[in-house]
Each structure stands twice: as C-alpha cells, then as structure tokens.
PDB file of C-alpha atoms and ligand atoms in Angstrom:
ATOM      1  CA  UNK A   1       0.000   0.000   0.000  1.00 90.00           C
ATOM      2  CA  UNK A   2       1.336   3.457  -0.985  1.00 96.00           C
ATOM      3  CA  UNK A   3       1.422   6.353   1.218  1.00 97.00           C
ATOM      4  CA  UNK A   4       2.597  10.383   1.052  1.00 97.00           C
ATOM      5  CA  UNK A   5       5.807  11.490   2.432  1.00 98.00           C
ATOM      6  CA  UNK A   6       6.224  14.922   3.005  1.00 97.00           C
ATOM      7  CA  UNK A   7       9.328  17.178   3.373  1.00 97.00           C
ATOM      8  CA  UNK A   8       9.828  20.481   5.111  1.00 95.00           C
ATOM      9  CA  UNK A   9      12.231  22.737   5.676  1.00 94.00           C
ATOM     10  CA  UNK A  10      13.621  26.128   4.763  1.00 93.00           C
ATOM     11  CA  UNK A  11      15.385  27.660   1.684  1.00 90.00           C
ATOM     12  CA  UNK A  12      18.050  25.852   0.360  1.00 93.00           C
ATOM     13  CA  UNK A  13      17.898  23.179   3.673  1.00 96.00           C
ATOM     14  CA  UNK A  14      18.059  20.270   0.807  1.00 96.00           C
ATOM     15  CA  UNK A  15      14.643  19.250   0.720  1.00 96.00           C
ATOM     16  CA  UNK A  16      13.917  19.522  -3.298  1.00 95.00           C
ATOM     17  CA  UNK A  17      17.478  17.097  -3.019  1.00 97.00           C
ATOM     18  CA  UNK A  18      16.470  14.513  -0.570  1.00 98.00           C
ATOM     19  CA  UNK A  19      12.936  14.437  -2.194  1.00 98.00           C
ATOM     20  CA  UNK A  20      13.640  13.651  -5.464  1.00 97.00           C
ATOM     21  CA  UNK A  21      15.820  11.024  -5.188  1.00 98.00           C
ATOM     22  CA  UNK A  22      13.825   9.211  -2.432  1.00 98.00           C
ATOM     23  CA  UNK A  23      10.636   9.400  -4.601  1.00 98.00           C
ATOM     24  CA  UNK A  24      13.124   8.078  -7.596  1.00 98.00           C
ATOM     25  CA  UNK A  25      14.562   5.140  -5.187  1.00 98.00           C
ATOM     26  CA  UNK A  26      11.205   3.878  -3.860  1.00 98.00           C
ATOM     27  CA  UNK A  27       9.245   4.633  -7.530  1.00 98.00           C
ATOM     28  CA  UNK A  28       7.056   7.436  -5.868  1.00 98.00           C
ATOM     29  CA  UNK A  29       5.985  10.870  -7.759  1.00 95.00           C
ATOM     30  CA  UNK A  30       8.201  13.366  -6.921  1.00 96.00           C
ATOM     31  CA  UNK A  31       5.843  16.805  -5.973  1.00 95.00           C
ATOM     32  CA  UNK A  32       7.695  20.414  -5.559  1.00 94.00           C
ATOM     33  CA  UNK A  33       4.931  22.779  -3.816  1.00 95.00           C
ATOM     34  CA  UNK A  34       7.347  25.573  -4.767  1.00 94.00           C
ATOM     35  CA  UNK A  35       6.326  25.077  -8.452  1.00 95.00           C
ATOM     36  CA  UNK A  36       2.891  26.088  -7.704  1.00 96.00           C
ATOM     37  CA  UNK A  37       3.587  29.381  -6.152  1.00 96.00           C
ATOM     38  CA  UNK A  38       6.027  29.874  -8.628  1.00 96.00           C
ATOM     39  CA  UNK A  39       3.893  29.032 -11.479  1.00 97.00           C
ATOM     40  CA  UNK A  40       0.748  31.548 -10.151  1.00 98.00           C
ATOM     41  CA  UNK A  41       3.482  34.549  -9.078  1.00 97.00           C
ATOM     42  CA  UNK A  42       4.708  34.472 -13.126  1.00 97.00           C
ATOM     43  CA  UNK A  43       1.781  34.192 -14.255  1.00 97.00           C
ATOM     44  CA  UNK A  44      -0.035  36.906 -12.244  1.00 98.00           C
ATOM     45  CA  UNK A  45       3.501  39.107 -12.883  1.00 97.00           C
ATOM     46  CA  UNK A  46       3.046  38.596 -16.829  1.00 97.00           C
ATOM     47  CA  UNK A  47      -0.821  39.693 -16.658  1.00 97.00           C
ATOM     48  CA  UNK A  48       0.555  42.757 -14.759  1.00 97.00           C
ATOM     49  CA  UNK A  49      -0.368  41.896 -11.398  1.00 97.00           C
ATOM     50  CA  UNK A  50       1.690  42.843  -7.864  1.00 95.00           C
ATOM     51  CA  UNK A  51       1.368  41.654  -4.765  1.00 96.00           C
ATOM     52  CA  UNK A  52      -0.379  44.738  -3.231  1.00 96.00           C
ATOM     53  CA  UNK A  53      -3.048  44.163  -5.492  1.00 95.00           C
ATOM     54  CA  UNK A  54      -4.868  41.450  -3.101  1.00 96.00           C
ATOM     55  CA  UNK A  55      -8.737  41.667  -4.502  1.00 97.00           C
ATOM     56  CA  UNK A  56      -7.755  41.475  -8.167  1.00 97.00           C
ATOM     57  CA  UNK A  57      -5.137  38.529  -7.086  1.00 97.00           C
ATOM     58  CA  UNK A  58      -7.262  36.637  -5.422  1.00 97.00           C
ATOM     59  CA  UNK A  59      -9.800  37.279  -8.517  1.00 97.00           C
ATOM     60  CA  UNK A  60      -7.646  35.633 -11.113  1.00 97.00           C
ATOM     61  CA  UNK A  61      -6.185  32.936  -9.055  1.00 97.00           C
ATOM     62  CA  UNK A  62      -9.913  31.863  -8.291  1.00 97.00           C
ATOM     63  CA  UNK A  63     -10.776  31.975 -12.064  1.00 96.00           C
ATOM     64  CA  UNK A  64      -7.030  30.033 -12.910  1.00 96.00           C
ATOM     65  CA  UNK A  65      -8.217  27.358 -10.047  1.00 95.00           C
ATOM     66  CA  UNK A  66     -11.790  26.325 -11.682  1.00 94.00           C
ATOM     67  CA  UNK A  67      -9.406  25.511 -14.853  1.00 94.00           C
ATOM     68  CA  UNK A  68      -6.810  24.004 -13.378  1.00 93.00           C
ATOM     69  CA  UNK A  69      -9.256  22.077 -10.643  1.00 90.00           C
ATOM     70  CA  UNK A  70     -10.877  20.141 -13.757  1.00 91.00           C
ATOM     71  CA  UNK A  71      -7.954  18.078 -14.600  1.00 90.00           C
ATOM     72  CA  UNK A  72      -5.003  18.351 -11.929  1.00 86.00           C
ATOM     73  CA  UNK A  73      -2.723  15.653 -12.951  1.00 86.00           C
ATOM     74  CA  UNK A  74      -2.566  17.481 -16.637  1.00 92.00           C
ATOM     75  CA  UNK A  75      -1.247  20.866 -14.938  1.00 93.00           C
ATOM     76  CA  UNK A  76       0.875  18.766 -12.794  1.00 90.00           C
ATOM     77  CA  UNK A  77       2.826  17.230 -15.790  1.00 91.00           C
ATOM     78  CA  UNK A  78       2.778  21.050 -17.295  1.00 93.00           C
ATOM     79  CA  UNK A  79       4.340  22.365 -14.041  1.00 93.00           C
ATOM     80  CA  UNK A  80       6.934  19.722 -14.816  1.00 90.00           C
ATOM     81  CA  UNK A  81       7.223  20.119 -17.813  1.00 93.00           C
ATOM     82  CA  UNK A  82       8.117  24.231 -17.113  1.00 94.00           C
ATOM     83  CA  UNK A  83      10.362  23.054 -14.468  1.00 90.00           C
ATOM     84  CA  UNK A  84      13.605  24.936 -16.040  1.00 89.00           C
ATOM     85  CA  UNK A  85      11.463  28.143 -16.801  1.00 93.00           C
ATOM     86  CA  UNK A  86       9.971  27.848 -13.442  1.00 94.00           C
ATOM     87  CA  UNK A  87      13.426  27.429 -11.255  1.00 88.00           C
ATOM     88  CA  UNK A  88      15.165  30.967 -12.121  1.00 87.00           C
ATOM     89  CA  UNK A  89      16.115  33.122  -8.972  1.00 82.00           C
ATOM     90  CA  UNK A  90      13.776  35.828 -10.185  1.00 87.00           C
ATOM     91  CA  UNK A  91      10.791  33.739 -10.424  1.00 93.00           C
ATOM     92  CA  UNK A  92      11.818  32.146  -6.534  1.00 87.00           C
ATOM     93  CA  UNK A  93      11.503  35.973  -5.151  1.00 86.00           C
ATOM     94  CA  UNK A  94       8.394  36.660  -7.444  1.00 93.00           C
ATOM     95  CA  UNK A  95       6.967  33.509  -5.632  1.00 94.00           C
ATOM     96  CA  UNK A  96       7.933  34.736  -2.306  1.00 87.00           C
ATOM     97  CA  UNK A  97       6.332  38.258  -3.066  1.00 92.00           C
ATOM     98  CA  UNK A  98       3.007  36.613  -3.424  1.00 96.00           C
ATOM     99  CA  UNK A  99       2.951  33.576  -1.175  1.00 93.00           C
ATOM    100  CA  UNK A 100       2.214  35.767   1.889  1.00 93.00           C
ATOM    101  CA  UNK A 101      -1.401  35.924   0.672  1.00 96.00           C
ATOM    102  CA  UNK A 102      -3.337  33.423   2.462  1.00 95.00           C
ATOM    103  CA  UNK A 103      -5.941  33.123  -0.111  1.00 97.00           C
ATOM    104  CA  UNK A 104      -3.605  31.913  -2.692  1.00 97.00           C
ATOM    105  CA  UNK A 105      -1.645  29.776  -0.248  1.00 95.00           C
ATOM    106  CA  UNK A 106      -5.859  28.139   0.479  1.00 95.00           C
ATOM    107  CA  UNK A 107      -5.696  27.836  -3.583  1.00 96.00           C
ATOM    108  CA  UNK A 108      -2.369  25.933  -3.780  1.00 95.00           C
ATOM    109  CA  UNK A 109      -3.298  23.985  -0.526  1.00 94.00           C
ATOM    110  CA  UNK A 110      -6.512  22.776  -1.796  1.00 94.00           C
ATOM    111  CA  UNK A 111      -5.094  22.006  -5.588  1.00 93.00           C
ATOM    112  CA  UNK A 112      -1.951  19.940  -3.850  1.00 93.00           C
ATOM    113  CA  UNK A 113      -4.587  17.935  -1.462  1.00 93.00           C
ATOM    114  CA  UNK A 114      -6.234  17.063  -4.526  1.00 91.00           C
ATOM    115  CA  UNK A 115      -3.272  15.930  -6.526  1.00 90.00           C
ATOM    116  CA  UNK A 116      -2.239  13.700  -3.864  1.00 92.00           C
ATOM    117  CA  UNK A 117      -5.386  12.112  -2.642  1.00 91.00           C
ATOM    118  CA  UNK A 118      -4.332   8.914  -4.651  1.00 89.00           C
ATOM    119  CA  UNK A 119      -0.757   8.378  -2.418  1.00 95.00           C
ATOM    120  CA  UNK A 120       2.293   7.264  -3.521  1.00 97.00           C
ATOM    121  CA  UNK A 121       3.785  11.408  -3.344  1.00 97.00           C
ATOM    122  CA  UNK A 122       6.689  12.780  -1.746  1.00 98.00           C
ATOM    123  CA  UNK A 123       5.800  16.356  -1.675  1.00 97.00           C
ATOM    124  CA  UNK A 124       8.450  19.162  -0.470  1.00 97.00           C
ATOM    125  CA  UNK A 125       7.565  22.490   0.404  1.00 94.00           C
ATOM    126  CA  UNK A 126       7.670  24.859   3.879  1.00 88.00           C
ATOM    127  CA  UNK A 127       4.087  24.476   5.681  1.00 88.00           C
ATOM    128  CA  UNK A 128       3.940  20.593   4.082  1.00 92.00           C
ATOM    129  CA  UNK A 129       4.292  18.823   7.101  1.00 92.00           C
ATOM    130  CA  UNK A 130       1.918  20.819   9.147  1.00 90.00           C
ATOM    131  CA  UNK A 131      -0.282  22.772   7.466  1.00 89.00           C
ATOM    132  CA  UNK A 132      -0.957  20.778   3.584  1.00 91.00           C
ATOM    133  CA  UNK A 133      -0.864  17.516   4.438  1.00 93.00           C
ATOM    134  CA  UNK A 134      -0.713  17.121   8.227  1.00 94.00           C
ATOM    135  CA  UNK A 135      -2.243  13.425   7.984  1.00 94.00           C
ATOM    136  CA  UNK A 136       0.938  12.191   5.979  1.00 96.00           C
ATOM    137  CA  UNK A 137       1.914   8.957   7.139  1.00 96.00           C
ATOM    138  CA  UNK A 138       6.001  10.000   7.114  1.00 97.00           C
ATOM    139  CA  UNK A 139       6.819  13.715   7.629  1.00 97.00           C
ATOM    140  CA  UNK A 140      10.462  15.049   8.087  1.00 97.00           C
ATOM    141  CA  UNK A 141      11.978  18.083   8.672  1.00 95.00           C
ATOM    142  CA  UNK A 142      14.774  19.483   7.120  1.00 96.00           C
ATOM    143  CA  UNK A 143      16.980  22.413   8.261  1.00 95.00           C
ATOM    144  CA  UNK A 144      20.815  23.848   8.041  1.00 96.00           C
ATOM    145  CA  UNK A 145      22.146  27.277   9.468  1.00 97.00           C
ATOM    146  CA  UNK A 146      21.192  30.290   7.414  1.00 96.00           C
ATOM    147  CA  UNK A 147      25.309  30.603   6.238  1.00 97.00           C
ATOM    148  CA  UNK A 148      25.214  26.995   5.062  1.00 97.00           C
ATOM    149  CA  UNK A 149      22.529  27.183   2.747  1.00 97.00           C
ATOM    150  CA  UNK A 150      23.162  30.163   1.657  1.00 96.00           C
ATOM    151  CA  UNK A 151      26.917  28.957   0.399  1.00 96.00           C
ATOM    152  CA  UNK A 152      24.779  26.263  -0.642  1.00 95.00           C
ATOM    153  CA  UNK A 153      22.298  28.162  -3.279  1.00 92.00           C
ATOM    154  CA  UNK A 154      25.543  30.202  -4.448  1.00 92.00           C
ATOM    155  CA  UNK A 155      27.537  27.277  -5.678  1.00 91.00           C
ATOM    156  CA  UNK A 156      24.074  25.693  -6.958  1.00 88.00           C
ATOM    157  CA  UNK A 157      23.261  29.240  -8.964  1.00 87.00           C
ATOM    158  CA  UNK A 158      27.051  29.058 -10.141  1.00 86.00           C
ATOM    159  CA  UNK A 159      26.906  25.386 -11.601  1.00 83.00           C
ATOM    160  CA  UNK A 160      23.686  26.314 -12.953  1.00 78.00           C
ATOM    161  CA  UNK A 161      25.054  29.724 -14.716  1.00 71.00           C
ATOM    162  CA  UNK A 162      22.996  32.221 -13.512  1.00 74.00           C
ATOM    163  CA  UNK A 163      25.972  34.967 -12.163  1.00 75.00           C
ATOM    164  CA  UNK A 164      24.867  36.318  -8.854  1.00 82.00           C
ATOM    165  CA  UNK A 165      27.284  37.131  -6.144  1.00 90.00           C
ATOM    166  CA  UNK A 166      27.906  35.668  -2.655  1.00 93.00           C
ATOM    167  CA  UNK A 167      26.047  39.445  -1.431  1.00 95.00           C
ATOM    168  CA  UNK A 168      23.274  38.760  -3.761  1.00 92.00           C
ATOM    169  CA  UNK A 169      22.532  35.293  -2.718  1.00 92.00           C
ATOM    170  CA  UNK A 170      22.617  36.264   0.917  1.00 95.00           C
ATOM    171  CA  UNK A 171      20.312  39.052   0.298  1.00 92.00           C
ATOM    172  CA  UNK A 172      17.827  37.117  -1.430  1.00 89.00           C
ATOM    173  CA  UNK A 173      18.032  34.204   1.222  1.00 91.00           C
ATOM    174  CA  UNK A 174      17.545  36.677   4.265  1.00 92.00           C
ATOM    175  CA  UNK A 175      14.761  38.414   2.656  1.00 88.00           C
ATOM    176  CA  UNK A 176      13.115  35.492   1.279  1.00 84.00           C
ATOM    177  CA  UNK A 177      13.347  33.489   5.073  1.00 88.00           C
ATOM    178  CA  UNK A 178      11.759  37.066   6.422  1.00 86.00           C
ATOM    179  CA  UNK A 179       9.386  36.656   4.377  1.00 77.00           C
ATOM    180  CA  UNK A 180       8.354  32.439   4.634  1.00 75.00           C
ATOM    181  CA  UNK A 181       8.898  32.848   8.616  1.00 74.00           C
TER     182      UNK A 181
HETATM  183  N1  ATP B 201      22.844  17.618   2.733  1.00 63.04           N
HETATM  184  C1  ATP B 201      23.388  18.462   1.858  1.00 63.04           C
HETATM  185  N2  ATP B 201      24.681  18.782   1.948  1.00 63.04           N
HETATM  186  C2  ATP B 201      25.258  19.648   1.097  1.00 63.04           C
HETATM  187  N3  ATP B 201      24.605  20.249   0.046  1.00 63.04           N
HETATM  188  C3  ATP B 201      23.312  19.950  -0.073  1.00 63.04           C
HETATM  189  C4  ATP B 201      22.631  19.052   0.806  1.00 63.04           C
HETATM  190  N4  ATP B 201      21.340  18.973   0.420  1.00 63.04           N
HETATM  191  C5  ATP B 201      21.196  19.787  -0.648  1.00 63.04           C
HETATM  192  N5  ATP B 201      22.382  20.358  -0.959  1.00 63.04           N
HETATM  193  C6  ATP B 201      22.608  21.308  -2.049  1.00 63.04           C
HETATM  194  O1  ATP B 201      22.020  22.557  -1.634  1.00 63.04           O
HETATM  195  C7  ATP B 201      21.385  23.203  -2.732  1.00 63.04           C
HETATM  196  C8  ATP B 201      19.915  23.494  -2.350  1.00 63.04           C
HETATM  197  O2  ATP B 201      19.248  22.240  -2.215  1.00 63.04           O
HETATM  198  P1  ATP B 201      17.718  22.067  -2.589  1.00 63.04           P
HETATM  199  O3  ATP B 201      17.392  22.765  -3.867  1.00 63.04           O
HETATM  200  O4  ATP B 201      17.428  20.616  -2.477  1.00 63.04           O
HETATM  201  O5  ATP B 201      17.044  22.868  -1.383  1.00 63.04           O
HETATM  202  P2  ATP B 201      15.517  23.225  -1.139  1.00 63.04           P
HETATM  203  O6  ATP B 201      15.282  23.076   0.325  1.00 63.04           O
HETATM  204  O7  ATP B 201      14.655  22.427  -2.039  1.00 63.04           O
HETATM  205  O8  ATP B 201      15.462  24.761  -1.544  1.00 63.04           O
HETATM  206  P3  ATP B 201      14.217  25.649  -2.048  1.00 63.04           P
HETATM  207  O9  ATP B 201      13.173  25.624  -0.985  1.00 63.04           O
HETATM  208  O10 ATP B 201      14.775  27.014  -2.211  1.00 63.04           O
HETATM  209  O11 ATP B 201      13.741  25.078  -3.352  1.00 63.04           O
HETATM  210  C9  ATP B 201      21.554  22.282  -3.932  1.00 63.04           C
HETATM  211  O12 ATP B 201      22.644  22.739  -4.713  1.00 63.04           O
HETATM  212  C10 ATP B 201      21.897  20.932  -3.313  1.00 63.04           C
HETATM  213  O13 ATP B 201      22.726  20.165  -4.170  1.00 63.04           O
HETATM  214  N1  LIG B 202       4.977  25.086   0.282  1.00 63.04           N
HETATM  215  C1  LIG B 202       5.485  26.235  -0.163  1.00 63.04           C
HETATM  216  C2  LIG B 202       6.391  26.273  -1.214  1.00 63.04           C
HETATM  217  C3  LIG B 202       6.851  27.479  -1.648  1.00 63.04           C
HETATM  218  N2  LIG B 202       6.423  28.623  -1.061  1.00 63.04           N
HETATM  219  C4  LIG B 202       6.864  29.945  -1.531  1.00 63.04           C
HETATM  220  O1  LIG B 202       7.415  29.877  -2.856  1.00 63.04           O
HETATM  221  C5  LIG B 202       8.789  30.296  -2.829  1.00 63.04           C
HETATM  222  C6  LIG B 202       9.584  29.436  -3.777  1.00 63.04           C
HETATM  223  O2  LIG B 202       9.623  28.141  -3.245  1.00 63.04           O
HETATM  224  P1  LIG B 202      10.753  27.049  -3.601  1.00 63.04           P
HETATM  225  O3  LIG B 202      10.618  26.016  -2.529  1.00 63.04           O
HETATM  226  O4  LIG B 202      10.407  26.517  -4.952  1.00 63.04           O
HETATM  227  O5  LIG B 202      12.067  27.732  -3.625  1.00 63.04           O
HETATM  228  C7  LIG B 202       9.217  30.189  -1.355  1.00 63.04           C
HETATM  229  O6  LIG B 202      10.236  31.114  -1.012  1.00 63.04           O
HETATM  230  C8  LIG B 202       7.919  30.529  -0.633  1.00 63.04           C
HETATM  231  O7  LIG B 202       7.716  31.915  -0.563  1.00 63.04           O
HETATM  232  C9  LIG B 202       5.555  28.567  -0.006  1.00 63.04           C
HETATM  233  O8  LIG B 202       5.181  29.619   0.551  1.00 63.04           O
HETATM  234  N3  LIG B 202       5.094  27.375   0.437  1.00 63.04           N
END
C-alpha cells in the first residue's frame, strides 16, 4: 500500500534534493509545492499583477483554479514540464512576493490535497508537514544554518550559470526566510 511522504524545511535546507531522489529510489511521484507558487506569481507578474493588489489577485487565481481544478494531474505534468522556466532566482523571489497571501496559499493547498489524494507522493515544500498535508503517514523536517545554505544556493546558482554574487545570494536568502517565517 502506498502512502505520502512529506518534506519540510527552509530555503536551500536540501529538501527539493532529498525528495527527489527518495521518490526516484522507492518509484514514488516526486511533488515540488514551490512550483505552484512559482507558477501563479509568473503568471499573475506577466498579466501585470503585484502583490499589493490582493482583490484582483485573489480574482484571477480563483478563475485560474476552476481551470486548473478540472484536470489536476494534466497541470501537474505542465508544471513539470516548465520546471527549467519555473526554477530561475527571479521567479523564486516573485513567488515569495506573493505567497504571503493566504488566499492563494488556500488555492495551492486545496489544488496539492487534490493531486495527492491517490498516495504514492513525496511532496516538499515549507508548511507541508503541518499545514498541507498534516495526515501524511512520514513527515520530516529538514533544516541547516542560514550561512550553510546560503553557500549552498551560491555554488548551486554558479553550476547552474545564472551569475549572482555571494552578497546577492545572501540578500535574497535573508529576505526570502523574512518573508516564509
Ligand atoms: N545535505 C546536503 N549537503 C550539502 N549540500 C546539499 C545538501 N542537500 C542539498 N544540498 C545542495 O544545496 C542546494 C539546495 O538544495 P535544494 O534545492 O534541495 O534545497 P531546497 O530546500 O529544495 O530549496 P528551495 O526551498 O529554495 O527550493 C543544492 O545545490 C543541493 O545540491
Ligand atoms: N509550500 C510552499 C512552497 C513554496 N512557497 C513559496 O514559494 C517560494 C519558492 O519556493 P521554492 O521552494 O520553490 O524555492 C518560497 O520562497 C515561498 O515563498 C511557499 O510559501 N510554500
């Protein structure tokens, strides 16, 4: 019988790591909540939305959720599918801009339940263990000190050619864990 692992943790603690290559060792799905936010913060950025904007946010996420809601697996293999697109630093801090809004975190929360109502997930993302799925049968949590994973995301942004420097990366961690607290 399957069940749903899931995997918490801050910024650049591992868990996207750990995650996939349990879910490829035991032949589960491998689920990155991340991709959701990210995936609603470019899209509401390239209709011209911001943050401060709640009302009309909240408007078009509802409207993208009664699409999406009809066939969830299908948007889950897009997600993965926009996976590269979806992983650049700017779209992580356009994700953190607009995952403080608790309507589109109920949005995302409700769309993830669904997805993994038929088991066999290991889902990563902060707030997984205790407020998505609090019922999952294994839940860890991951963490390092804020200097290790921020070394961390620099040498992963350097393998991965996108130049930022060690200042940068700190910045963005800081502000980004201020904001996810
Ligand atoms: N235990 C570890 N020891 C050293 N480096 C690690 C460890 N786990 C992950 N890393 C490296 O740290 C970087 C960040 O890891 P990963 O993307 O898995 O973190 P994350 O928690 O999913 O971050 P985010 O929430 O920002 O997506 C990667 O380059 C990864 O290779
Ligand atoms: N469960 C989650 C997952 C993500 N977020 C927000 O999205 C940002 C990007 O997440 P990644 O894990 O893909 O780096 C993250 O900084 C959070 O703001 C979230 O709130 N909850």
């Amino acid at each position: 019988m399957k069940i749903n692992i899931a995997i918490d943790g801050p910024a650049g603690s591992g868990k996207t790591t750990l995650g996939r290559e349990l879910a490829r060792r035991i032949d589960y799905h491998f689920l990155d909540s991340g991709l959701f936010y990210r995936y609603f913060a470019k899209l509401l950025t390239e209709n011209g939305y911001n943050p401060l904007e709640k009302a009309k946010v909240i408007e078009f996420c509802l409207q993208k959720k009664t699409v999406i809601a009809k066939d969830p697996k299908l948007f889950f293999q897009k997600l993965e599918n926009q996976q590269i697109i979806l992983s650049h630093p700017k779209v992580s801090n356009l994700a953190s801009l607009f995952s403080p809004i608790q309507e589109l975190r109920q949005i995302i929360r409700e769309l993830i339940r669904e997805l993994l109502k038929n088991k066999g997930f290991v889902v990563v993302g902060r707030d997984m263990t205790f407020k998505v799925l609090p019922e999952a049968e294994v839940k860890i949590f991951l963490t390092a000190s804020q200097s290790k994973r921020i070394e961390r995301r620099y040498q992963q942004l350097k393998e991965s050619k996108e130049h930022l420097s060690l200042e940068e990366v700190k910045k963005d961690l800081v502000e980004r864990d201020k904001r996810d607290e």
